[in-house]
Each structure stands twice: as structure tokens, then as C-alpha cells.
Protein backbone atom coordinates (compact mmCIF):
# COMPACT_ATOMS: atom_id res chain seq x y z
CA ARG A 1 11.44 -3.63 9.98
CA ALA A 2 9.58 -6.36 12.31
CA ASP A 3 11.83 -6.55 15.19
CA HIS A 4 10.98 -3.04 15.34
CA LEU A 5 7.13 -3.56 16.11
CA SER A 6 7.60 -3.17 19.84
CA GLU A 7 8.75 0.98 19.17
CA PHE A 8 5.08 1.14 17.66
CA LYS A 9 2.73 0.13 20.59
CA GLY A 10 2.91 3.57 22.09
CA GLY A 11 0.56 4.11 18.89
CA SER A 12 -2.56 3.02 17.87
CA GLU A 13 -3.54 -0.39 17.38
CA GLN A 14 -4.77 0.69 13.85
CA LEU A 15 -0.59 1.37 12.63
CA VAL A 16 0.42 -1.36 14.47
CA ASN A 17 -2.27 -3.09 12.33
CA ARG A 18 -1.01 -1.46 9.31
CA VAL A 19 2.36 -2.12 9.92
CA GLN A 20 2.09 -5.79 10.68
CA ALA A 21 0.10 -6.48 6.88
CA GLY A 22 2.68 -4.34 5.05
CA LEU A 23 4.76 -6.93 6.58
CA ALA A 24 2.35 -9.95 5.70
CA ILE A 25 2.05 -8.71 1.98
CA ALA A 26 5.40 -8.25 1.47
CA ARG A 27 6.47 -11.45 2.85
CA PHE A 28 3.86 -13.02 0.55
CA PHE A 29 5.23 -11.72 -2.44
CA GLY A 30 8.62 -12.35 -2.16
CA GLY A 31 7.72 -16.13 -2.04
CA ARG A 32 6.51 -17.02 1.43
CA VAL A 33 3.21 -18.07 0.67
CA GLU A 34 2.65 -19.56 4.15
CA ALA A 35 1.96 -15.07 4.83
CA ILE A 36 -1.36 -15.11 3.25
CA SER A 37 -2.93 -16.15 6.31
CA ASP A 38 -1.09 -13.63 8.09
CA MET A 39 -2.93 -11.32 5.23
CA GLU A 40 -6.14 -12.74 6.72
CA LYS A 41 -5.94 -11.89 10.03
CA SER A 42 -4.70 -8.50 9.70
CA LEU A 43 -8.06 -7.71 7.57
CA ALA A 44 -9.64 -9.13 10.33
CA ASN A 45 -7.77 -6.93 12.78
CA ALA A 46 -8.74 -3.94 10.43
CA ALA A 47 -12.72 -5.18 10.24
CA SER A 48 -12.88 -5.39 13.91
CA LEU A 49 -11.47 -1.66 14.32
CA GLY A 50 -13.67 -0.33 11.52
CA ASP A 51 -10.36 0.05 9.81
CA ASP A 52 -12.04 0.41 6.16
CA TYR A 53 -9.59 1.64 4.31
CA THR A 54 -7.33 -1.23 5.26
CA VAL A 55 -9.29 -3.62 4.54
CA ALA A 56 -10.28 -2.36 1.04
CA LEU A 57 -6.09 -2.18 0.95
CA ILE A 58 -5.51 -5.41 2.36
CA ALA A 59 -8.74 -7.12 -0.04
CA HIS A 60 -6.81 -5.65 -3.02
CA ALA A 61 -3.14 -7.89 -1.96
CA LEU A 62 -5.00 -10.99 -0.73
CA GLY A 63 -7.04 -10.44 -4.46
CA GLU A 64 -3.72 -10.56 -5.90
CA GLY A 65 -2.25 -13.47 -4.00
CA TYR A 66 -5.11 -15.64 -4.55
CA THR A 67 -5.43 -15.31 -8.02
CA GLN A 68 -1.09 -16.20 -7.77
CA LEU A 69 -2.36 -19.70 -5.97
CA GLY A 70 -5.68 -19.80 -8.63
CA ASP A 71 -8.21 -19.79 -5.60
CA PHE A 72 -9.92 -17.61 -7.83
CA GLU A 73 -13.34 -17.38 -5.66
CA ARG A 74 -11.16 -16.14 -3.32
CA ALA A 75 -9.82 -13.52 -5.27
CA LYS A 76 -12.74 -12.51 -6.80
CA GLN A 77 -14.45 -12.22 -3.44
CA ASN A 78 -11.52 -9.66 -2.35
CA LEU A 79 -10.98 -7.46 -4.86
CA HIS A 80 -14.73 -7.21 -5.62
CA SER A 81 -15.06 -6.04 -1.46
CA ALA A 82 -11.99 -3.10 -2.88
CA LEU A 83 -13.71 -2.31 -5.48
CA ASP A 84 -16.83 -1.36 -4.03
CA TYR A 85 -15.07 0.62 -1.51
CA TYR A 86 -13.10 2.64 -3.52
CA ARG A 87 -15.91 3.16 -5.95
CA ARG A 88 -18.56 4.12 -3.42
CA ASN A 89 -15.28 6.31 -1.77
CA ASP A 90 -14.62 7.98 -5.32
CA MET A 91 -10.77 6.94 -5.49
CA ARG A 92 -10.39 6.29 -8.68
CA PRO A 93 -6.77 5.98 -8.61
CA TYR A 94 -7.55 2.59 -6.55
CA VAL A 95 -10.39 1.65 -8.24
CA ALA A 96 -8.24 1.59 -11.40
CA ARG A 97 -5.29 0.09 -9.68
CA VAL A 98 -8.30 -2.86 -8.85
CA LEU A 99 -9.30 -3.31 -12.48
CA LYS A 100 -5.60 -4.09 -13.44
CA SER A 101 -5.86 -6.39 -10.66
CA SER A 102 -9.51 -7.90 -12.10
CA ALA A 103 -7.88 -8.25 -15.43
CA GLY A 104 -5.13 -10.21 -14.48
CA LEU A 105 -7.70 -12.55 -12.48
CA HIS A 106 -9.98 -12.89 -15.94
CA GLN A 107 -6.19 -13.49 -18.17
CA ALA A 108 -5.76 -16.21 -15.30
CA GLN A 109 -8.97 -17.73 -16.03
CA GLY A 110 -9.36 -17.41 -19.27
CA GLN A 111 -11.93 -14.60 -19.75
CA ASP A 112 -10.27 -12.43 -21.96
CA ALA A 113 -13.48 -10.57 -22.82
CA GLU A 114 -13.61 -9.16 -19.54
CA ALA A 115 -10.28 -8.53 -18.93
CA GLU A 116 -10.06 -6.39 -21.95
CA ARG A 117 -13.21 -4.45 -20.42
CA ASP A 118 -11.56 -4.06 -16.71
CA LEU A 119 -8.09 -2.44 -19.02
CA ALA A 120 -10.58 -0.27 -21.00
CA GLU A 121 -12.14 1.13 -17.63
CA ALA A 122 -8.50 0.98 -15.91
CA GLY A 123 -7.15 3.25 -18.90
CA ARG A 124 -9.68 5.78 -18.77
CA LEU A 125 -9.45 6.17 -15.65
CA ALA A 126 -6.08 6.64 -15.76
CA GLU A 127 -6.53 9.30 -18.86
CA GLU A 128 -9.36 11.17 -16.61
CA LEU A 129 -6.73 11.38 -13.56
CA SER A 130 -4.18 12.98 -15.74
CA LEU A 131 -6.46 15.57 -17.26
CA VAL A 132 -6.83 16.88 -13.32
CA LEU A 133 -3.08 16.47 -12.37
CA PRO A 134 -1.18 19.94 -11.22
CA PRO A 135 1.35 20.35 -13.58
CA ASP A 136 4.91 19.62 -13.23
CA ASN A 137 6.09 23.17 -12.32
CA SER A 138 4.20 23.63 -9.53
CA THR A 139 5.72 24.69 -6.27
CA PRO A 140 4.33 25.12 -2.60
CA THR A 141 3.89 28.61 -1.16
CA SER A 142 5.78 27.94 1.84
CA VAL A 143 7.18 24.70 3.25
CA SER A 144 6.09 23.13 6.12
CA TRP A 145 7.85 21.53 9.40
CA GLN A 146 6.64 17.95 8.26
CA ASP A 147 7.28 19.19 4.57
CA ARG A 148 11.17 19.66 5.38
CA PRO A 149 13.43 17.05 4.17
CA ILE A 150 14.19 14.87 6.69
CA ALA A 151 18.16 15.70 6.40
CA GLU A 152 17.17 18.77 8.28
CA GLN A 153 15.17 17.03 10.25
CA ARG A 154 17.48 13.58 11.39
CA PRO A 155 20.82 14.83 10.22
CA GLY A 156 22.40 12.06 7.66
CA LYS A 157 19.77 10.40 6.99
CA GLY A 158 19.59 11.38 3.42
CA VAL A 159 15.89 13.11 1.72
CA LEU A 160 12.94 11.36 2.45
CA MET A 161 10.51 13.72 3.48
CA LEU A 162 6.90 13.35 5.94
CA ASP A 163 4.34 13.63 2.58
CA GLU A 164 6.08 10.78 1.04
CA LEU A 165 4.72 8.10 3.43
CA ARG A 166 1.59 10.19 3.45
CA LYS A 167 1.82 9.44 -0.15
CA ILE A 168 1.64 5.95 0.56
CA PRO A 169 -1.86 4.10 0.21
CA LEU A 170 -1.26 1.96 2.90
CA PHE A 171 -0.59 4.97 5.32
CA ALA A 172 -2.17 7.55 3.65
CA ASP A 173 -5.12 8.70 6.15
CA LEU A 174 -2.85 7.35 9.28
CA SER A 175 -3.22 9.71 12.34
CA GLU A 176 -0.85 13.41 12.01
CA GLU A 177 0.95 12.17 15.12
CA ASP A 178 0.68 8.15 13.78
CA LEU A 179 2.09 8.96 11.08
CA LYS A 180 5.28 11.23 12.55
CA ARG A 181 5.58 8.06 14.81
CA LEU A 182 6.40 5.84 11.52
CA TYR A 183 8.56 9.31 10.12
CA GLN A 184 11.04 8.92 12.64
CA MET A 185 11.78 4.95 12.59
CA ALA A 186 12.08 5.54 8.90
CA GLU A 187 15.63 4.72 7.20
CA THR A 188 16.63 6.43 3.92
CA ILE A 189 18.96 4.10 1.92
CA SER A 190 20.23 4.36 -1.62
CA VAL A 191 20.95 0.82 -3.05
CA PRO A 192 22.81 1.03 -6.18
CA ALA A 193 22.24 -0.42 -9.23
CA GLY A 194 21.84 -4.06 -9.80
CA GLN A 195 22.23 -4.73 -6.06
CA LEU A 196 19.80 -7.49 -4.40
CA VAL A 197 17.35 -5.81 -1.85
CA LEU A 198 15.12 -8.57 -2.10
CA GLN A 199 15.32 -12.61 -2.99
CA GLU A 200 12.47 -14.89 -3.84
CA GLY A 201 11.55 -17.57 -0.96
CA VAL A 202 13.98 -15.69 1.49
CA GLN A 203 11.74 -14.25 4.88
CA GLY A 204 12.07 -10.46 4.55
CA ASP A 205 12.17 -8.61 8.05
CA SER A 206 11.59 -5.39 6.81
CA LEU A 207 9.27 -3.08 4.56
CA PHE A 208 10.43 -1.15 1.61
CA VAL A 209 9.23 1.57 -0.07
CA VAL A 210 10.80 2.93 -3.33
CA LEU A 211 11.23 6.58 -3.78
CA SER A 212 12.73 6.37 -7.38
CA GLY A 213 14.78 4.51 -9.45
């Protein structure tokens, strides 16, 4: 939550900036278009910290945001920046995601051939990745403290596991210390089908991660 940001002060600047970036992104896509300026600030902060991973993540979000706003030149610049980083680091799942966003940008400009090209490449990558994923019935040979259900670590808090946070792009390469700090502040909630969680146009103060459903 936004009002819990002060609790991160003991964490790294990188962690604080990522949380602020996540909140800004959530606000923008929740209908608060002015939050795009906070996304730009977080991108600049990430760049000054040498956090290229977060720069790419925010650039991707900015690319989609500027596409929505009709600022196609800025959208293109940000998507190209994110795509370049992911290609250089062979981060194929991320490449596929940005390619889909790039296809959306092309479609918004009536560039159907370019959109089809990006979607085709994203599809090929998805197919390649599906061939190297482990089988669904694979199980770990041992369970570490970090992998135990949160119910065993913090009674009454559900079944969120620390590894779930590691799977979230925004937090994927945080240090173990920062990840644990974030983990201890997280709260697992169960929302009945049909219940309103977010409403467009209403300013949000929380970052939600959907684990299932």
C-alpha cells in the first residue's frame, strides 16, 4: 500500500523505487492518466541507480501507456528500449510480451503488416518456450524456509510463497534481503467471484498480484 512506503526505508533505494513504480503503473492503468509522470520519474530514478532491469520494465509499461494516450512516438521509443534490453539479455518471455505490445502500437496506427510480424515472432517464442518448460508433475526434492507456505511462517495469512514474489517481473532480481522485506509486508487475500477490486478512475493505493483465478 502507498501509506506503507515508509516501512521500506530500511530497504534499498532500488526496492523503494520499484514499489513506487508499481504503484504508479497501477494508478495509470486504473484510469489516473496523470500517473504517467510518476512512471517517468521512476524510470529516471532507476536509470540513475543503474537498475537497467527496472528501466526496461517501466519502459514497457510506458510504451503501452503512451499507446493508449495516442503518443505513438514516445510509445515506440519506450517499447524499443525495453525490447533491446530483453533481446540483449536473452529474456525471451519478456521479448514476447513486448512484441505483443508493439503489435498493439502498430494496430493503433493502422500498420497491420507490422503488427502481424510482431505477433508471429511472439508466437514463435511462446512455442519455443513451451518446449523447454518442465513437466507439470515435477516436484522439488527439498523445501527450504523460503519455499514453505506463508501459512507456516505467518499464521492466518493464506498460502502465498516467497517464490511467488520471485516470479513477478518487478521483483524478480531483488536481493534476498529486499525480497524478504517485501514478503513480510505482503498480505494474501481471497476475493469472491464478482467482487469489485479495482475501479477505473478511482485512485488506487495498493499493488495487487493475482496468484490464481
